[in-house]
């Protein structure tokens, strides 16, 4: 779904950084071999993620929802030389695909894959993060927030994807539409939590940036 007229969207893409060749290969192979390739972040959002990461220069990144590793590699572009990126996905069938592309990149050694539910794996991570990208199952977004907020360093950033949920956040919600209800609750949680400051960007399906305040009282 485009939130802007398609010609304006095309203009924006044409005047932004080009997608690196490795990510073009990864995209082609994802479309050839993997179900639901639409889940890829895609070239424009990928360049946005890369730019944000380069501005932050994180020592440590956490990604929830690796899929085929597209956003992982975009976020890794901003990592410090000795930094690390942990990425979690529940789908074990994607592990070899991800590793192939991580090792083709210059960040292979810095990327640590975890297979399983992020709900189980996040509590096992014994480190804190400068940048966290939430892009896994929508019904658990609020649960993820509660699990990661104490693992986010002061001044650290949470990026949350799909927060406009194809525009459904401003439409009547169906009784059984768990995903839309979850995203609505999540957006309200980010807006109201006093430990962070938040802006929603109308990029692709909606990307929220939340920054953890330097001094926060735990609620
Ligand atoms: C939208 S895709 C991620 C796209 C990827 N970040 C990118 O930009 O290319 C969502 C991923 O979340 C994973 N996922 C779903 N439920 C999960 C869970 N409970 N824990 C971890 N990963 C999960 C899915 O297997 C899927 O690969």
Tab-separated table of C-alpha atoms and ligand atoms in Angstrom:
chain	number	residue	atom	x	y	z
A	1	UNK	CA	0.000	0.000	0.000
A	2	UNK	CA	1.254	3.484	-0.877
A	3	UNK	CA	0.408	6.339	1.486
A	4	UNK	CA	1.642	8.815	-1.128
A	5	UNK	CA	0.579	9.010	-4.789
A	6	UNK	CA	2.637	6.434	-6.686
A	7	UNK	CA	4.455	8.995	-8.870
A	8	UNK	CA	5.589	10.925	-5.784
A	9	UNK	CA	6.635	7.678	-4.148
A	10	UNK	CA	8.685	6.803	-7.255
A	11	UNK	CA	10.307	10.238	-7.181
A	12	UNK	CA	11.320	9.786	-3.536
A	13	UNK	CA	12.852	6.387	-4.265
A	14	UNK	CA	14.685	7.736	-7.336
A	15	UNK	CA	16.282	10.494	-5.257
A	16	UNK	CA	17.322	8.289	-2.367
A	17	UNK	CA	20.295	5.947	-2.012
A	18	UNK	CA	20.275	2.909	-4.289
A	19	UNK	CA	19.850	-0.581	-2.860
A	20	UNK	CA	23.220	-2.423	-2.632
A	21	UNK	CA	23.727	-5.277	-5.132
A	22	UNK	CA	23.800	-7.952	-2.383
A	23	UNK	CA	20.348	-6.917	-1.194
A	24	UNK	CA	19.053	-7.069	-4.779
A	25	UNK	CA	20.319	-10.679	-4.955
A	26	UNK	CA	18.753	-11.489	-1.578
A	27	UNK	CA	15.431	-10.067	-2.759
A	28	UNK	CA	15.495	-12.062	-6.018
A	29	UNK	CA	16.210	-15.314	-4.176
A	30	UNK	CA	13.572	-14.579	-1.530
A	31	UNK	CA	10.974	-14.132	-4.289
A	32	UNK	CA	12.126	-17.361	-6.006
A	33	UNK	CA	12.279	-19.625	-2.948
A	34	UNK	CA	10.493	-18.282	0.129
A	35	UNK	CA	6.793	-17.988	0.955
A	36	UNK	CA	5.377	-14.520	1.575
A	37	UNK	CA	8.259	-12.478	0.078
A	38	UNK	CA	6.132	-9.387	0.626
A	39	UNK	CA	7.428	-9.487	4.227
A	40	UNK	CA	10.791	-8.088	3.036
A	41	UNK	CA	11.464	-4.547	4.198
A	42	UNK	CA	12.195	-3.520	0.588
A	43	UNK	CA	14.624	-1.051	-1.021
A	44	UNK	CA	13.321	2.292	0.251
A	45	UNK	CA	12.604	1.271	3.843
A	46	UNK	CA	15.903	-0.591	3.796
A	47	UNK	CA	17.760	2.623	2.975
A	48	UNK	CA	15.855	4.400	5.752
A	49	UNK	CA	16.873	1.694	8.259
A	50	UNK	CA	20.468	1.891	7.061
A	51	UNK	CA	20.518	5.685	7.414
A	52	UNK	CA	19.013	5.609	10.914
A	53	UNK	CA	21.533	2.986	11.996
A	54	UNK	CA	24.431	5.014	10.546
A	55	UNK	CA	23.218	8.084	12.455
A	56	UNK	CA	23.087	6.126	15.721
A	57	UNK	CA	26.341	4.159	15.188
A	58	UNK	CA	25.107	1.400	17.537
A	59	UNK	CA	27.401	-0.923	19.411
A	60	UNK	CA	24.584	-3.434	19.729
A	61	UNK	CA	21.415	-4.080	17.739
A	62	UNK	CA	18.495	-6.452	18.340
A	63	UNK	CA	16.077	-7.416	15.582
A	64	UNK	CA	12.807	-9.296	16.226
A	65	UNK	CA	11.736	-11.034	12.995
A	66	UNK	CA	14.716	-11.770	10.735
A	67	UNK	CA	12.822	-13.318	7.775
A	68	UNK	CA	15.499	-13.608	5.034
A	69	UNK	CA	17.799	-11.040	6.611
A	70	UNK	CA	17.105	-7.986	4.470
A	71	UNK	CA	16.615	-5.492	7.302
A	72	UNK	CA	19.334	-7.238	9.325
A	73	UNK	CA	21.899	-6.317	6.676
A	74	UNK	CA	20.546	-2.771	6.357
A	75	UNK	CA	20.793	-2.199	10.112
A	76	UNK	CA	24.255	-3.790	10.228
A	77	UNK	CA	25.557	-1.052	7.904
A	78	UNK	CA	25.585	1.330	10.880
A	79	UNK	CA	27.185	-1.039	13.403
A	80	UNK	CA	30.456	-0.065	15.029
A	81	UNK	CA	33.408	-2.183	13.925
A	82	UNK	CA	33.391	-4.276	17.108
A	83	UNK	CA	29.609	-4.180	17.523
A	84	UNK	CA	27.137	-7.048	17.301
A	85	UNK	CA	23.646	-7.627	16.004
A	86	UNK	CA	21.328	-10.283	17.474
A	87	UNK	CA	18.414	-11.292	15.283
A	88	UNK	CA	15.563	-13.652	16.213
A	89	UNK	CA	13.138	-15.601	14.040
A	90	UNK	CA	10.798	-18.450	14.882
A	91	UNK	CA	11.110	-20.070	11.436
A	92	UNK	CA	14.045	-22.514	11.482
A	93	UNK	CA	13.760	-23.096	7.727
A	94	UNK	CA	15.153	-19.604	7.115
A	95	UNK	CA	18.395	-20.045	9.061
A	96	UNK	CA	20.638	-21.292	6.215
A	97	UNK	CA	19.274	-18.740	3.766
A	98	UNK	CA	19.974	-15.932	6.232
A	99	UNK	CA	23.488	-17.189	7.012
A	100	UNK	CA	24.402	-17.441	3.329
A	101	UNK	CA	23.685	-13.740	2.856
A	102	UNK	CA	25.154	-12.659	6.184
A	103	UNK	CA	28.415	-14.388	5.226
A	104	UNK	CA	28.419	-12.796	1.783
A	105	UNK	CA	28.275	-9.410	3.502
A	106	UNK	CA	31.037	-7.771	5.501
A	107	UNK	CA	29.007	-8.215	8.707
A	108	UNK	CA	28.786	-12.017	8.879
A	109	UNK	CA	30.981	-12.281	11.983
A	110	UNK	CA	28.982	-9.647	13.807
A	111	UNK	CA	25.522	-11.141	13.259
A	112	UNK	CA	24.213	-13.691	15.780
A	113	UNK	CA	21.120	-15.662	14.724
A	114	UNK	CA	18.607	-17.020	17.232
A	115	UNK	CA	15.897	-19.488	16.280
A	116	UNK	CA	12.722	-19.673	18.345
A	117	UNK	CA	10.027	-17.421	19.702
A	118	UNK	CA	11.291	-13.958	20.554
A	119	UNK	CA	9.161	-14.185	23.708
A	120	UNK	CA	11.445	-16.989	24.953
A	121	UNK	CA	14.740	-15.729	23.576
A	122	UNK	CA	14.704	-12.051	24.612
A	123	UNK	CA	14.832	-12.886	28.373
A	124	UNK	CA	17.905	-15.080	27.713
A	125	UNK	CA	19.927	-12.256	26.127
A	126	UNK	CA	22.443	-11.021	28.665
A	127	UNK	CA	23.264	-7.668	27.163
A	128	UNK	CA	21.723	-4.291	26.452
A	129	UNK	CA	21.111	-2.654	23.074
A	130	UNK	CA	21.419	0.750	21.413
A	131	UNK	CA	18.942	-0.029	18.651
A	132	UNK	CA	16.021	-2.501	18.567
A	133	UNK	CA	13.924	-3.230	15.464
A	134	UNK	CA	10.521	-4.823	16.152
A	135	UNK	CA	9.208	-6.582	13.036
A	136	UNK	CA	7.878	-9.980	14.185
A	137	UNK	CA	4.274	-11.127	14.855
A	138	UNK	CA	1.988	-8.135	15.425
A	139	UNK	CA	-0.112	-9.605	18.291
A	140	UNK	CA	3.025	-9.705	20.447
A	141	UNK	CA	4.322	-6.175	19.798
A	142	UNK	CA	3.244	-4.912	23.250
A	143	UNK	CA	4.711	-8.010	24.917
A	144	UNK	CA	7.974	-7.386	23.080
A	145	UNK	CA	8.028	-3.795	24.262
A	146	UNK	CA	7.702	-4.865	27.910
A	147	UNK	CA	10.458	-7.457	27.451
A	148	UNK	CA	12.949	-5.178	25.720
A	149	UNK	CA	12.520	-1.807	27.403
A	150	UNK	CA	14.910	-2.660	30.261
A	151	UNK	CA	17.422	-4.023	27.730
A	152	UNK	CA	17.452	-0.737	25.811
A	153	UNK	CA	20.246	1.647	26.803
A	154	UNK	CA	19.331	5.218	27.817
A	155	UNK	CA	19.144	7.241	24.606
A	156	UNK	CA	18.596	4.002	22.692
A	157	UNK	CA	16.099	3.677	19.860
A	158	UNK	CA	13.222	1.294	19.163
A	159	UNK	CA	12.063	1.105	15.542
A	160	UNK	CA	8.658	-0.543	15.118
A	161	UNK	CA	7.470	-1.630	11.678
A	162	UNK	CA	3.937	-1.884	10.232
A	163	UNK	CA	2.415	0.479	12.772
A	164	UNK	CA	-0.159	1.798	10.256
A	165	UNK	CA	-1.109	-1.768	9.306
A	166	UNK	CA	-2.149	-1.016	5.715
A	167	UNK	CA	-4.201	1.945	6.963
A	168	UNK	CA	-6.422	-0.289	9.113
A	169	UNK	CA	-5.550	1.732	12.236
A	170	UNK	CA	-8.056	4.403	11.151
A	171	UNK	CA	-10.809	2.059	9.950
A	172	UNK	CA	-13.544	0.242	11.926
A	173	UNK	CA	-11.970	-2.867	13.487
A	174	UNK	CA	-13.518	-6.295	12.903
A	175	UNK	CA	-14.369	-8.347	15.975
A	176	UNK	CA	-11.830	-11.057	15.044
A	177	UNK	CA	-9.097	-8.767	13.721
A	178	UNK	CA	-6.508	-9.478	16.419
A	179	UNK	CA	-3.596	-7.956	14.511
A	180	UNK	CA	-5.232	-4.550	14.044
A	181	UNK	CA	-6.365	-4.449	17.669
A	182	UNK	CA	-2.845	-5.341	18.775
A	183	UNK	CA	-1.275	-2.617	16.659
A	184	UNK	CA	-3.779	-0.057	17.987
A	185	UNK	CA	-2.920	-1.056	21.576
A	186	UNK	CA	0.778	-0.970	20.777
A	187	UNK	CA	0.652	2.507	19.237
A	188	UNK	CA	-1.201	3.742	22.316
A	189	UNK	CA	1.360	2.093	24.594
A	190	UNK	CA	4.254	3.833	22.815
A	191	UNK	CA	2.448	7.161	22.941
A	192	UNK	CA	1.703	6.903	26.675
A	193	UNK	CA	4.845	5.287	28.111
A	194	UNK	CA	6.799	7.963	29.977
A	195	UNK	CA	10.147	6.237	29.523
A	196	UNK	CA	10.251	6.994	25.801
A	197	UNK	CA	9.478	9.724	23.296
A	198	UNK	CA	7.877	8.639	20.054
A	199	UNK	CA	7.186	9.806	16.502
A	200	UNK	CA	5.307	7.829	13.865
A	201	UNK	CA	6.705	8.152	10.343
A	202	UNK	CA	4.448	7.461	7.315
A	203	UNK	CA	7.167	5.356	5.703
A	204	UNK	CA	5.913	2.307	3.806
A	205	UNK	CA	3.505	0.551	6.216
A	206	UNK	CA	4.364	2.961	9.048
A	207	UNK	CA	7.610	3.056	11.008
A	208	UNK	CA	7.717	4.390	14.558
A	209	UNK	CA	10.859	5.771	16.169
A	210	UNK	CA	10.877	5.718	19.965
A	211	UNK	CA	13.809	7.069	21.936
A	212	UNK	CA	14.422	6.022	25.520
A	213	UNK	CA	14.906	9.009	27.791
A	214	UNK	CA	18.306	9.378	29.426
A	215	UNK	CA	16.896	9.071	32.942
A	216	UNK	CA	13.788	6.958	33.380
A	217	UNK	CA	11.833	5.846	36.409
A	218	UNK	CA	10.545	2.309	36.063
A	219	UNK	CA	6.784	2.078	36.299
B	1	LIG	C1	7.747	-9.179	8.504
B	1	LIG	S1	8.796	-10.557	8.674
B	1	LIG	C2	10.336	-9.794	9.086
B	1	LIG	C3	10.922	-9.040	7.917
B	1	LIG	C4	12.366	-8.631	8.074
B	1	LIG	N1	12.594	-7.915	9.324
B	1	LIG	C5	12.742	-7.749	6.914
B	1	LIG	O1	12.653	-6.545	7.053
B	1	LIG	O2	13.074	-8.250	5.846
B	1	LIG	C6	8.267	-11.242	10.195
B	1	LIG	C7	9.096	-12.421	10.686
B	1	LIG	O3	8.740	-12.648	12.047
B	1	LIG	C8	8.871	-14.007	12.308
B	1	LIG	N2	8.104	-14.336	13.527
B	1	LIG	C9	6.782	-14.527	13.676
B	1	LIG	N3	6.489	-14.815	14.945
B	1	LIG	C10	7.641	-14.784	15.645
B	1	LIG	C11	7.995	-14.999	16.996
B	1	LIG	N4	7.080	-15.297	17.931
B	1	LIG	N5	9.290	-14.900	17.355
B	1	LIG	C12	10.238	-14.599	16.424
B	1	LIG	N6	9.967	-14.393	15.122
B	1	LIG	C13	8.691	-14.486	14.729
B	1	LIG	C14	8.339	-14.681	11.046
B	1	LIG	O4	8.850	-16.007	10.926
B	1	LIG	C15	8.840	-13.738	9.949
B	1	LIG	O5	10.033	-14.205	9.356
